[in-house]
Amino acid sequence: MCGIVGFIGNKDSKEVLLKGLEKLEYRGYDSAGIAIVNENGVTIFKEKGRIADLRRIVDERVSANTGIGHTRWATHGVPSKTNAHPHQSTNGRFTLVHNGVIENFDLLKREYLKDVSFVSDTDTEVIVQLIELFVKEGLEVLESFRKTLSLLRGSYAIAFLDERDKDTIYVAKNKSPLLVGLGTGFNVIASDAMAMLQVTDQFVELMDKEIVIITKDKVTIQNLQGETISRNPYTAELDASDIEKGTYPHYMLKEVDEQPLVMRKIIQKYQGKNGELTIDSKIIDAMKQSDRIYIIAAGTSYHAGLVGKQFIEKMAKIPVEVHVSSEFVYNMPLLSEKPLFIFISQSGETADSRAVLVSVKELGHPALTITNVPGSTLSREADYTLLLHAGPEIAVASTKAYTAQLAVLAILAEVTAKSRELEVGFDLVRELGIIANAMEVLCDSKEIIEQVAREFLTVTRNCFFIGRSLDFYVGLEGALKLKEISYIQAEGFAGGELKHGTIALIEEGTPVIALATQEGVNLSIRGNVKEVVARGANPCIISMKGLEMDEDSFVIPQVHELLTPLVSVIPLQLLAYYAALHRDCDVDKPRNLAKSVTVE
Ligand code: M6R
């Protein structure tokens, strides 16, 4: 969602800010802006649309060594130039960007800002007006900022400029992510290290309710009481080339193709010296001590959780519940006596999941985060972390993170099972190796899958995915992929549920994608296909070698039956990709969506 960048230092800030914003585009946004300050005051450029649109209006003749920038994903107020950040206080002295949601903005307007006429519909404008108000009442700028923050309820990452002090950027954060980057003769801020890898790989994490005063040579972190906090920087282990598309037309296609490599990397990262898979013993103890595991996640990560439940229950024999985080927040079920919470999140920043983590910690229960982003909020705040090692995932549609999540969940299940002296019945390292090879075969079958997408998905307005057992969960993921990037209305169903209502939706030519990779239910799912065909559906069966039949459209290589989701999802990812491409959709940045959903 919204992204923030800032630069203060030894050169013109405009290009660093614009490049930084381009690197944050993947998070999802609908308008963007920058503000720069020099001895002549503050200049703001902002525009609805893409960074390319913003670039067109930036006046090259104005230069300034200090600036802040923002990509906005609309929450309060429509996407528009007026609602785009930065926002200014009425007298123009303060200019501010904000990521998050100020829940009590209306109350603050009524209590403190009755006489102010607001320019935008945003919650953000309240913050900058409060800073101006308290300065007018006699507080120093920093004191005014502190007082303003103490009044805010909700989430924020904030950066602001004071027109009278071109050598300082003021920053604060609560719940929304923000990092400070360190350089020689300059310092930067960014919602995500990727935005500032162009100038530094040294970053300092910020904790909630901290304030930071940044000049070109100094970074001072304070708590709300004004006490100074010292914190060492860390080196971002990201390669700038990891975040480039290279020769690929889209990040999504690159990330689909990276999956075999990610599998091999995960094996290597989780393999001990003796060749056995290994996981921090504290995590395995937490698994063994729990009487029930609660998996909490959203979107694709939730779908990974559904498969993960099967891995853990079948291998480690511990009962698992899987919950959508946004529902769990309000509808917490009766918990077992010794629960262990597992948060699955590619970004580690999903606000809905974080809200659950906060409640879980208040209740004193242990929590493990499985994430792709070291140092992310969910990772920092949980007791334990397992990393996906998938490399940055830029496309909004999650692909390699999903298969990485499944692999890590399988490893967690296997290591727990072994430490409970349970027989797993197969060699997971070997099976993951076979999976990596199968993934390669599938990534090389793009032409056939593109053809299937052309045949089934070019003109349709809807599409159904059916499957039984593990295939049902993969179908849910296939439907999510298709709807989010091609805008085809797509739904996943359990094959057996069709007759209980869904079959009423089948019309002449409705595409029904059926997964048939599970031996025990192979005949039943094919029976479901017959039922929909009898009602006019256009069936596309994706089966697995060994279970294939003449009518199948595509056959995936044979892998261990429990691990099929790692492989059967790939044709579905590619189907979604080609359907979106054929329909001229913006594959990497689908409308209305954000990569990192940092508001509840
Ligand atoms: O970063 P997270 O894994 O917590 O994100 C959860 C969902 O927002 C995410 O998986 C979303 O559903 C993807 N766009 C799906 O491709």
Coordinates of C-alpha atoms and ligand atoms in Angstrom, one line a residue:
M1 CA 0.0 0.0 0.0
C2 CA 1.2 3.6 0.5
G3 CA 5.0 4.0 0.3
I4 CA 7.3 6.7 1.7
V5 CA 10.7 7.8 0.7
G6 CA 13.0 10.6 1.8
F7 CA 16.4 11.9 1.1
I8 CA 18.6 14.5 2.8
G9 CA 22.2 15.1 1.7
N10 CA 24.8 16.1 -0.7
K11 CA 23.0 16.2 -4.0
D12 CA 19.7 17.0 -5.6
S13 CA 17.1 14.8 -4.1
K14 CA 14.5 14.6 -6.9
E15 CA 15.9 11.7 -8.8
V16 CA 16.6 9.6 -5.7
L17 CA 13.0 10.2 -4.6
L18 CA 11.5 9.4 -8.0
K19 CA 13.6 6.2 -8.4
G20 CA 12.7 5.2 -4.8
L21 CA 9.0 5.7 -5.6
E22 CA 9.4 3.5 -8.7
K23 CA 10.8 0.8 -6.5
L24 CA 7.7 1.1 -4.3
E25 CA 5.3 0.9 -7.2
Y26 CA 4.8 -2.9 -6.6
R27 CA 3.1 -2.1 -3.3
G28 CA 0.1 -0.7 -5.2
Y29 CA -0.9 2.9 -5.4
D30 CA -3.1 5.3 -7.3
S31 CA -1.4 8.7 -7.0
A32 CA 2.1 9.9 -6.1
G33 CA 4.0 13.0 -5.1
I34 CA 7.2 14.6 -3.9
A35 CA 8.0 17.7 -1.9
I36 CA 11.5 19.3 -1.9
V37 CA 12.7 22.1 0.3
N38 CA 15.5 24.6 -0.4
E39 CA 16.3 28.2 0.6
N40 CA 13.3 29.4 -1.4
G41 CA 10.9 27.2 0.4
V42 CA 9.0 24.0 -0.4
T43 CA 7.9 22.9 -3.9
I44 CA 5.4 20.1 -4.3
F45 CA 4.7 18.0 -7.3
K46 CA 1.9 15.5 -7.2
E47 CA -0.3 13.7 -9.6
K48 CA -3.0 11.0 -9.9
G49 CA -1.8 7.9 -11.7
R50 CA 1.6 6.4 -12.2
I51 CA 5.1 7.6 -11.3
A52 CA 5.6 8.2 -15.0
D53 CA 2.8 10.8 -14.8
L54 CA 4.5 12.4 -11.8
R55 CA 7.8 12.5 -13.6
R56 CA 6.3 14.4 -16.5
I57 CA 5.3 17.3 -14.2
V58 CA 8.4 17.5 -12.1
D59 CA 10.2 20.7 -13.0
E60 CA 13.9 19.9 -13.6
R61 CA 14.8 23.6 -12.9
V62 CA 14.0 23.3 -9.2
S63 CA 16.5 21.5 -7.2
A64 CA 16.9 20.8 -3.5
N65 CA 19.0 18.5 -1.4
T66 CA 16.1 17.6 1.0
G67 CA 12.9 15.9 0.0
I68 CA 10.2 13.4 0.8
G69 CA 8.0 11.4 -1.5
H70 CA 4.9 9.2 -1.4
T71 CA 2.8 6.7 -3.3
R72 CA -0.9 6.7 -2.1
W73 CA -3.3 3.8 -2.1
A74 CA -6.6 5.6 -1.4
T75 CA -8.4 4.9 1.9
H76 CA -10.0 8.2 2.9
G77 CA -11.0 10.1 -0.2
V78 CA -10.9 9.1 -3.8
P79 CA -7.7 8.8 -5.8
S80 CA -7.1 12.4 -7.0
K81 CA -4.4 15.0 -7.2
T82 CA -5.9 16.8 -4.3
N83 CA -5.9 13.8 -2.1
A84 CA -2.4 12.8 -3.2
H85 CA 0.4 13.4 -0.7
P86 CA 2.4 15.4 0.3
H87 CA -0.1 17.6 2.3
Q88 CA 0.6 21.0 3.6
S89 CA -0.6 22.9 6.7
T90 CA -2.7 26.0 6.0
N91 CA 0.2 28.5 6.3
G92 CA 2.4 26.2 4.1
R93 CA 5.1 25.9 6.7
F94 CA 4.8 22.1 7.2
T95 CA 4.6 19.5 4.4
L96 CA 3.9 15.9 5.3
V97 CA 3.5 12.4 3.9
H98 CA 1.8 9.6 5.8
N99 CA 1.2 5.8 5.4
G100 CA -1.5 4.2 7.6
V101 CA -4.9 5.2 8.9
I102 CA -5.7 7.8 11.6
E103 CA -8.8 6.3 13.2
N104 CA -9.7 9.3 15.3
F105 CA -9.1 12.0 12.6
D106 CA -12.7 13.2 12.6
L107 CA -12.7 13.6 16.4
L108 CA -9.4 15.5 16.2
K109 CA -10.8 17.8 13.6
R110 CA -13.8 18.6 15.8
E111 CA -11.8 19.0 19.0
Y112 CA -8.7 20.9 17.7
L113 CA -9.2 22.1 14.2
K114 CA -12.7 23.6 14.0
D115 CA -11.4 26.7 12.3
V116 CA -9.2 25.1 9.8
S117 CA -10.5 24.7 6.2
F118 CA -9.3 21.4 4.9
V119 CA -8.2 21.0 1.3
S120 CA -8.3 17.2 1.0
D121 CA -10.6 14.4 2.2
T122 CA -7.7 12.5 3.8
D123 CA -7.2 11.6 7.4
T124 CA -3.5 12.7 6.8
E125 CA -4.2 16.4 6.6
V126 CA -5.2 16.4 10.2
I127 CA -1.7 15.5 11.3
V128 CA 0.0 18.3 9.4
Q129 CA -2.6 20.8 10.6
L130 CA -2.1 19.8 14.2
I131 CA 1.6 20.3 13.9
E132 CA 1.0 23.8 12.7
L133 CA -1.6 24.5 15.4
F134 CA 0.7 23.5 18.3
V135 CA 3.6 25.5 16.8
K136 CA 1.4 28.5 16.5
E137 CA 0.5 28.0 20.2
G138 CA 4.1 28.3 21.1
L139 CA 5.6 24.8 21.0
E140 CA 8.9 24.0 19.3
V141 CA 8.5 21.9 16.1
L142 CA 9.7 18.7 17.8
E143 CA 7.5 19.3 20.8
S144 CA 4.5 20.0 18.5
F145 CA 5.2 16.7 16.6
R146 CA 5.4 14.8 19.8
K147 CA 2.1 16.3 21.1
T148 CA 0.5 15.5 17.7
L149 CA 1.6 11.9 17.8
S150 CA 0.3 11.5 21.3
L151 CA -3.2 12.3 20.0
L152 CA -3.2 10.0 17.1
R153 CA -5.1 6.7 17.2
G154 CA -4.3 4.2 14.5
S155 CA -1.3 3.4 12.3
Y156 CA 1.2 5.7 10.8
A157 CA 4.6 6.1 9.2
I158 CA 5.1 9.9 8.8
A159 CA 7.8 12.1 7.3
F160 CA 7.5 15.9 7.3
L161 CA 9.5 19.0 6.3
D162 CA 9.6 22.4 7.9
E163 CA 10.0 25.2 5.4
R164 CA 12.1 27.1 7.8
D165 CA 14.6 24.3 8.2
K166 CA 15.7 22.7 5.0
D167 CA 18.3 20.6 6.8
T168 CA 16.0 18.3 8.7
I169 CA 13.4 15.6 8.0
Y170 CA 11.2 14.6 10.9
V171 CA 9.9 11.0 11.0
A172 CA 7.8 8.8 13.2
K173 CA 6.1 5.4 13.0
N174 CA 3.5 3.3 14.6
K175 CA 2.4 -0.1 13.1
S176 CA 3.2 1.0 9.5
P177 CA 6.7 0.0 8.3
L178 CA 9.5 2.6 7.9
L179 CA 13.3 2.3 7.8
V180 CA 16.1 4.8 7.9
G181 CA 19.0 4.2 5.5
L182 CA 22.5 5.5 6.3
G183 CA 25.0 6.9 3.8
T184 CA 28.1 9.1 3.9
G185 CA 27.0 12.7 3.6
F186 CA 23.4 11.7 3.2
N187 CA 20.6 9.8 4.9
V188 CA 17.4 8.4 3.6
I189 CA 14.1 6.9 4.7
A190 CA 11.9 4.3 3.0
S191 CA 9.0 2.0 3.6
D192 CA 11.0 -0.8 2.2
A193 CA 14.8 -1.2 1.8
M194 CA 14.3 -1.9 -1.9
A195 CA 13.5 1.7 -2.5
M196 CA 16.8 2.9 -1.3
L197 CA 19.2 0.1 -2.4
Q198 CA 20.1 2.6 -5.2
V199 CA 22.1 4.6 -2.6
T200 CA 22.8 2.4 0.5
D201 CA 22.5 -1.1 1.9
Q202 CA 22.8 0.0 5.6
F203 CA 19.5 0.3 7.3
V204 CA 18.2 1.0 10.8
E205 CA 14.9 -0.5 11.9
L206 CA 12.4 1.7 13.7
M207 CA 10.1 0.6 16.5
D208 CA 6.6 1.7 17.1
K209 CA 6.1 5.2 18.6
E210 CA 9.7 6.3 17.9
I211 CA 10.5 9.7 16.5
V212 CA 13.5 10.3 14.3
I213 CA 15.3 13.5 13.5
I214 CA 17.3 13.2 10.4
T215 CA 20.0 15.5 9.0
K216 CA 22.5 14.7 6.3
D217 CA 25.1 13.6 8.8
K218 CA 23.1 12.5 11.8
V219 CA 20.1 10.2 12.7
T220 CA 18.7 10.7 16.2
I221 CA 16.1 8.2 17.3
Q222 CA 13.9 9.2 20.3
N223 CA 11.0 7.6 22.2
L224 CA 7.8 9.6 22.8
Q225 CA 9.3 10.8 26.1
G226 CA 12.3 12.4 24.2
E227 CA 14.9 9.9 25.4
T228 CA 17.5 9.0 22.8
I229 CA 17.8 5.4 21.7
S230 CA 20.8 3.9 20.0
R231 CA 20.4 1.1 17.5
N232 CA 23.0 -0.5 15.2
P233 CA 22.3 -0.6 11.5
Y234 CA 22.0 -3.9 9.6
T235 CA 23.1 -4.7 6.0
A236 CA 20.1 -5.4 3.7
E237 CA 20.9 -8.8 2.1
L238 CA 19.3 -7.9 -1.1
D239 CA 20.9 -7.8 -4.5
A240 CA 19.8 -4.8 -6.6
S241 CA 19.5 -7.2 -9.5
D242 CA 16.9 -9.3 -7.5
I243 CA 14.5 -6.4 -7.9
E244 CA 15.0 -5.9 -11.6
K245 CA 12.9 -7.6 -14.3
G246 CA 15.9 -8.3 -16.5
T247 CA 14.7 -9.7 -19.8
Y248 CA 11.3 -10.7 -18.6
P249 CA 8.2 -8.7 -19.7
H250 CA 6.7 -9.0 -16.2
Y251 CA 7.8 -9.6 -12.7
M252 CA 5.1 -12.3 -12.3
L253 CA 6.6 -14.4 -15.1
K254 CA 10.1 -14.0 -13.7
E255 CA 8.9 -15.0 -10.2
V256 CA 7.0 -18.1 -11.6
D257 CA 10.2 -19.1 -13.3
E258 CA 12.3 -18.7 -10.1
Q259 CA 10.3 -21.4 -8.3
P260 CA 12.7 -24.3 -9.0
L261 CA 15.6 -22.2 -7.8
V262 CA 13.8 -21.2 -4.7
M263 CA 13.0 -24.8 -3.9
R264 CA 16.7 -25.7 -4.2
K265 CA 17.7 -22.7 -2.0
I266 CA 15.2 -23.7 0.7
I267 CA 16.6 -27.2 0.8
Q268 CA 20.1 -25.8 1.1
K269 CA 19.1 -23.3 3.8
Y270 CA 17.2 -25.9 5.9
Q271 CA 19.7 -28.7 5.5
G272 CA 22.0 -29.4 8.4
K273 CA 25.6 -30.7 8.0
N274 CA 24.5 -34.3 8.1
G275 CA 22.1 -33.7 5.2
E276 CA 19.0 -33.9 7.4
L277 CA 16.5 -31.1 7.4
T278 CA 16.8 -29.0 10.5
I279 CA 14.9 -26.2 12.3
D280 CA 15.8 -24.1 15.3
S281 CA 15.2 -26.5 18.3
K282 CA 13.2 -23.7 20.1
I283 CA 10.7 -23.7 17.3
I284 CA 10.4 -27.5 17.3
D285 CA 10.0 -27.5 21.1
A286 CA 7.2 -24.9 20.7
M287 CA 5.5 -27.2 18.1
K288 CA 5.8 -30.2 20.4
Q289 CA 4.5 -28.4 23.4
S290 CA 1.4 -27.1 21.7
D291 CA -1.8 -29.1 21.8
R292 CA -3.2 -27.2 18.8
I293 CA -1.8 -25.0 16.1
Y294 CA -3.6 -22.0 14.8
I295 CA -2.5 -20.8 11.4
I296 CA -3.4 -17.2 10.7
A297 CA -3.0 -15.6 7.3
A298 CA -4.7 -13.7 4.4
G299 CA -5.1 -14.3 0.7
T300 CA -2.6 -16.6 -0.9
S301 CA -0.8 -17.1 2.4
Y302 CA -4.2 -18.4 3.8
H303 CA -4.3 -20.9 0.9
A304 CA -0.8 -22.0 1.8
G305 CA -2.0 -22.4 5.4
L306 CA -4.8 -24.8 4.3
V307 CA -2.3 -27.0 2.7
G308 CA 0.1 -26.6 5.6
K309 CA -2.6 -27.9 7.9
Q310 CA -2.6 -31.2 6.0
F311 CA 1.2 -31.4 6.1
I312 CA 1.4 -30.8 9.9
E313 CA -1.6 -33.1 10.7
K314 CA -0.5 -35.9 8.5
M315 CA 3.2 -35.8 9.4
A316 CA 3.5 -34.3 12.9
K317 CA 0.0 -35.4 14.1
I318 CA -0.8 -32.1 15.8
P319 CA -4.3 -30.7 15.2
V320 CA -4.3 -27.5 13.2
E321 CA -6.9 -24.8 12.6
V322 CA -6.5 -22.3 9.8
H323 CA -8.1 -18.9 10.0
V324 CA -8.4 -15.8 7.8
S325 CA -6.7 -13.1 9.9
S326 CA -9.3 -10.3 9.3
E327 CA -12.0 -12.6 10.7
F328 CA -10.0 -14.0 13.6
V329 CA -9.5 -10.5 15.0
Y330 CA -13.2 -10.2 15.8
N331 CA -14.2 -13.9 16.0
M332 CA -11.5 -15.5 18.1
P333 CA -12.6 -19.2 18.6
L334 CA -12.3 -20.9 21.9
L335 CA -8.6 -21.6 22.2
S336 CA -7.0 -24.9 23.3
E337 CA -4.9 -25.0 26.5
K338 CA -1.5 -24.7 24.8
P339 CA -1.9 -23.1 21.5
L340 CA 0.9 -22.2 19.1
F341 CA 0.1 -19.5 16.5
I342 CA 1.7 -19.6 13.1
F343 CA 1.5 -16.4 11.1
I344 CA 2.1 -16.9 7.3
S345 CA 2.8 -13.7 5.4
Q346 CA 5.0 -13.1 2.4
S347 CA 5.5 -9.4 3.3
G348 CA 5.4 -9.8 7.1
E349 CA 3.4 -6.5 7.1
T350 CA -0.2 -7.5 6.6
A351 CA -2.1 -5.4 9.1
D352 CA -4.9 -7.9 9.6
S353 CA -2.4 -10.6 10.6
R354 CA -0.5 -8.1 12.8
A355 CA -3.7 -7.2 14.7
V356 CA -4.1 -10.9 15.6
L357 CA -0.5 -11.2 16.6
V358 CA -0.9 -8.2 19.0
S359 CA -3.9 -9.9 20.7
V360 CA -2.1 -13.2 20.8
K361 CA 0.9 -11.6 22.5
E362 CA -1.5 -9.9 25.0
L363 CA -2.9 -13.3 25.8
G364 CA 0.7 -14.6 26.3
H365 CA 0.7 -17.3 23.7
P366 CA 3.8 -18.2 21.6
A367 CA 3.9 -17.2 17.9
L368 CA 5.9 -18.2 14.9
T369 CA 6.0 -16.1 11.7
I370 CA 6.8 -17.7 8.4
T371 CA 7.8 -14.8 6.1
N372 CA 9.8 -13.8 3.1
V373 CA 11.0 -10.5 4.7
P374 CA 13.5 -10.7 7.5
G375 CA 13.1 -7.8 10.0
S376 CA 9.4 -7.3 8.9
T377 CA 6.9 -6.3 11.6
L378 CA 5.4 -9.8 12.0
S379 CA 8.9 -11.3 12.2
R380 CA 10.1 -8.8 14.8
E381 CA 7.0 -9.2 17.0
A382 CA 6.6 -13.0 17.0
D383 CA 8.7 -15.2 19.2
Y384 CA 10.2 -17.1 16.3
T385 CA 10.7 -16.7 12.5
L386 CA 11.2 -19.1 9.6
L387 CA 12.3 -17.4 6.4
L388 CA 11.1 -18.3 2.9
H389 CA 14.4 -17.4 1.2
A390 CA 12.4 -16.7 -2.0
G391 CA 14.0 -13.4 -2.8
P392 CA 11.9 -10.2 -3.3
E393 CA 8.4 -10.9 -4.7
I394 CA 7.5 -7.8 -6.6
A395 CA 4.4 -8.7 -8.7
V396 CA 1.1 -8.2 -6.7
A397 CA 0.1 -11.8 -7.5
S398 CA 2.0 -14.0 -5.1
T399 CA 3.6 -17.0 -6.8
K400 CA 7.0 -18.1 -5.6
A401 CA 6.1 -17.1 -2.0
Y402 CA 3.2 -19.5 -2.1
T403 CA 5.3 -22.5 -3.1
A404 CA 8.1 -21.4 -0.7
Q405 CA 5.5 -21.2 2.1
L406 CA 4.4 -24.8 1.3
A407 CA 8.0 -26.1 1.2
V408 CA 8.8 -24.4 4.6
L409 CA 5.6 -25.8 6.1
A410 CA 6.5 -29.2 4.9
I411 CA 9.9 -29.0 6.4
L412 CA 8.5 -27.7 9.7
A413 CA 6.0 -30.7 9.7
E414 CA 8.8 -33.2 8.9
V415 CA 11.3 -32.0 11.4
T416 CA 8.6 -31.9 14.1
A417 CA 7.4 -35.4 13.2
K418 CA 10.9 -36.8 13.4
S419 CA 11.6 -35.1 16.8
R420 CA 8.4 -36.8 18.0
E421 CA 9.7 -40.1 16.6
L422 CA 6.9 -40.4 14.1
E423 CA 7.5 -42.2 10.8
V424 CA 7.0 -39.7 7.9
G425 CA 7.3 -42.4 5.2
F426 CA 9.3 -40.5 2.6
D427 CA 12.5 -38.6 2.3
L428 CA 11.5 -34.9 2.1
V429 CA 14.8 -33.6 0.8
R430 CA 14.6 -36.1 -2.1
E431 CA 11.0 -35.3 -2.8
L432 CA 11.6 -31.5 -2.8
G433 CA 14.4 -32.1 -5.3
I434 CA 11.9 -34.0 -7.5
I435 CA 9.5 -31.1 -7.1
A436 CA 12.2 -28.6 -8.2
N437 CA 12.7 -30.7 -11.4
A438 CA 9.0 -31.0 -12.0
M439 CA 8.6 -27.2 -11.6
E440 CA 11.3 -26.7 -14.3
V441 CA 9.4 -29.0 -16.7
L442 CA 6.2 -26.9 -16.0
C443 CA 8.0 -23.6 -16.5
D444 CA 9.2 -24.9 -19.8
S445 CA 5.6 -25.7 -20.9
K446 CA 4.5 -22.1 -21.2
E447 CA 3.4 -22.5 -24.9
I448 CA 0.9 -25.3 -24.1
I449 CA -0.4 -23.4 -21.1
E450 CA -0.7 -20.2 -23.1
Q451 CA -2.7 -22.1 -25.6
V452 CA -5.0 -23.5 -22.9
A453 CA -5.5 -20.0 -21.6
R454 CA -6.3 -18.8 -25.1
E455 CA -8.9 -21.5 -25.6
F456 CA -10.6 -21.4 -22.2
L457 CA -10.2 -17.9 -20.8
T458 CA -10.0 -15.2 -23.6
V459 CA -13.6 -14.3 -23.8
T460 CA -15.3 -15.8 -20.8
R461 CA -16.7 -13.6 -18.0
N462 CA -16.4 -16.3 -15.3
C463 CA -14.5 -19.5 -14.5
F464 CA -14.7 -22.2 -11.9
F465 CA -12.0 -24.3 -10.3
I466 CA -12.9 -27.6 -8.8
G467 CA -10.9 -30.2 -6.9
R468 CA -11.1 -32.6 -4.0
S469 CA -8.8 -33.0 -1.1
L470 CA -5.6 -31.1 -1.6
D471 CA -6.7 -30.1 -5.1
F472 CA -9.6 -28.1 -3.6
Y473 CA -7.1 -25.8 -1.8
V474 CA -5.0 -25.4 -4.9
G475 CA -8.2 -24.6 -6.9
L476 CA -8.9 -21.8 -4.4
E477 CA -5.5 -20.4 -5.1
G478 CA -5.9 -20.8 -8.9
A479 CA -9.2 -18.8 -8.7
L480 CA -7.6 -16.0 -6.6
K481 CA -4.7 -15.7 -9.1
L482 CA -7.1 -15.6 -12.1
K483 CA -9.5 -13.1 -10.6
E484 CA -6.9 -10.7 -9.2
I485 CA -4.9 -10.2 -12.4
S486 CA -7.4 -11.0 -15.3
Y487 CA -10.6 -9.7 -13.6
I488 CA -12.4 -12.8 -14.7
Q489 CA -14.9 -13.7 -12.0
A490 CA -13.3 -16.9 -10.7
E491 CA -14.3 -19.2 -7.8
G492 CA -12.8 -22.3 -6.4
F493 CA -15.1 -25.1 -5.1
A494 CA -14.8 -28.5 -3.5
G495 CA -15.9 -31.0 -6.2
G496 CA -18.5 -32.5 -3.8
E497 CA -20.1 -29.2 -3.1
L498 CA -21.1 -28.5 -6.7
K499 CA -24.4 -30.3 -6.4
H500 CA -25.2 -28.2 -3.3
G501 CA -25.7 -25.0 -5.2
T502 CA -22.8 -24.0 -7.4
I503 CA -23.8 -26.2 -10.3
A504 CA -26.7 -23.7 -10.9
L505 CA -24.1 -21.3 -12.2
I506 CA -22.9 -23.5 -15.0
E507 CA -24.0 -22.3 -18.5
E508 CA -23.2 -23.2 -22.0
G509 CA -19.4 -22.8 -22.4
T510 CA -18.5 -21.9 -18.7
P511 CA -14.9 -22.9 -18.2
V512 CA -14.4 -25.3 -15.4
I513 CA -10.8 -26.1 -14.5
A514 CA -10.7 -29.4 -12.6
L515 CA -7.6 -30.6 -10.8
A516 CA -7.1 -34.4 -10.7
T517 CA -3.8 -35.1 -8.9
Q518 CA -5.2 -37.2 -5.9
E519 CA -5.5 -40.9 -6.5
G520 CA -8.1 -41.5 -3.8
V521 CA -10.6 -39.0 -5.4
N522 CA -9.5 -39.2 -9.0
L523 CA -12.7 -40.9 -10.1
S524 CA -15.0 -38.7 -8.0
I525 CA -13.6 -35.5 -9.4
R526 CA -13.9 -36.9 -12.9
G527 CA -17.5 -37.7 -12.1
N528 CA -18.0 -34.0 -11.1
V529 CA -16.5 -33.0 -14.5
K530 CA -19.1 -35.2 -16.2
E531 CA -21.9 -33.4 -14.2
V532 CA -20.8 -30.0 -15.3
V533 CA -20.2 -31.1 -18.9
A534 CA -23.8 -32.4 -19.0
R535 CA -24.8 -28.8 -18.2
G536 CA -22.8 -27.2 -21.0
A537 CA -19.5 -26.5 -19.2
N538 CA -16.2 -26.4 -21.1
P539 CA -13.9 -28.6 -19.0
C540 CA -10.1 -28.3 -18.6
I541 CA -8.7 -31.2 -16.6
I542 CA -5.2 -30.8 -15.1
S543 CA -4.1 -34.2 -13.9
M544 CA -0.9 -35.8 -12.7
K545 CA 1.2 -38.5 -14.5
G546 CA 0.0 -41.9 -13.5
L547 CA -3.6 -40.7 -13.1
E548 CA -4.0 -39.1 -16.5
M549 CA -6.8 -39.9 -18.9
D550 CA -7.4 -39.1 -22.6
E551 CA -9.7 -36.1 -22.0
D552 CA -7.1 -34.2 -19.9
S553 CA -5.8 -30.9 -21.1
F554 CA -2.6 -30.9 -19.2
V555 CA -0.6 -33.4 -17.2
I556 CA 1.9 -32.4 -14.5
P557 CA 4.9 -34.6 -13.8
Q558 CA 4.5 -37.1 -11.0
V559 CA 5.5 -36.0 -7.5
H560 CA 4.7 -37.3 -4.0
E561 CA 0.9 -37.1 -3.6
L562 CA 1.0 -35.1 -0.4
L563 CA 3.2 -32.5 -2.1
T564 CA 1.3 -32.0 -5.3
P565 CA 0.1 -28.5 -4.5
L566 CA 3.7 -27.3 -4.9
V567 CA 3.6 -28.3 -8.5
S568 CA -0.1 -28.3 -9.6
V569 CA -0.3 -24.6 -8.7
I570 CA 2.2 -23.7 -11.4
P571 CA -0.1 -24.3 -14.5
L572 CA -2.7 -22.3 -12.6
Q573 CA -0.3 -19.4 -12.1
L574 CA 0.6 -19.4 -15.7
L575 CA -3.0 -19.7 -16.8
A576 CA -3.8 -16.6 -14.9
Y577 CA -0.8 -14.9 -16.3
Y578 CA -1.7 -15.6 -19.9
A579 CA -5.4 -14.9 -19.4
A580 CA -4.4 -11.4 -18.0
L581 CA -2.0 -10.9 -20.9
H582 CA -4.5 -11.8 -23.5
R583 CA -7.1 -9.5 -22.0
D584 CA -4.6 -6.6 -21.9
C585 CA -4.5 -6.3 -18.1
D586 CA -1.7 -4.8 -16.1
V587 CA -0.3 -8.1 -14.9
D588 CA 2.1 -6.9 -12.2
K589 CA -0.1 -4.1 -10.9
P590 CA -3.7 -5.1 -11.1
R591 CA -6.3 -2.5 -10.4
N592 CA -7.3 -1.7 -6.8
L593 CA -4.8 -4.0 -5.3
A594 CA -1.7 -3.5 -3.2
K595 CA 1.2 -5.9 -2.6
S596 CA 1.5 -5.2 1.0
V597 CA -1.8 -4.6 2.7
T598 CA -0.8 -2.4 5.6
V599 CA -4.2 -1.2 6.7
E600 CA -6.9 -3.3 8.4
Ligands
M6R1 O1 2.1 -10.5 2.5 P1 1.0 -11.4 2.8 O2 1.4 -12.8 2.5 O3 0.5 -11.4 4.3 O4 -0.2 -11.0 1.9 C1 -1.5 -11.6 2.0 C2 -2.3 -11.3 0.8 O5 -2.6 -9.9 0.8 C3 -1.7 -11.8 -0.5 O6 -1.4 -13.1 -0.4 C4 -2.7 -11.5 -1.7 O7 -3.8 -12.3 -1.5 C5 -1.9 -11.7 -3.0 N1 -2.1 -10.6 -3.8 C6 -2.4 -12.9 -3.7 O8 -1.7 -13.1 -4.9

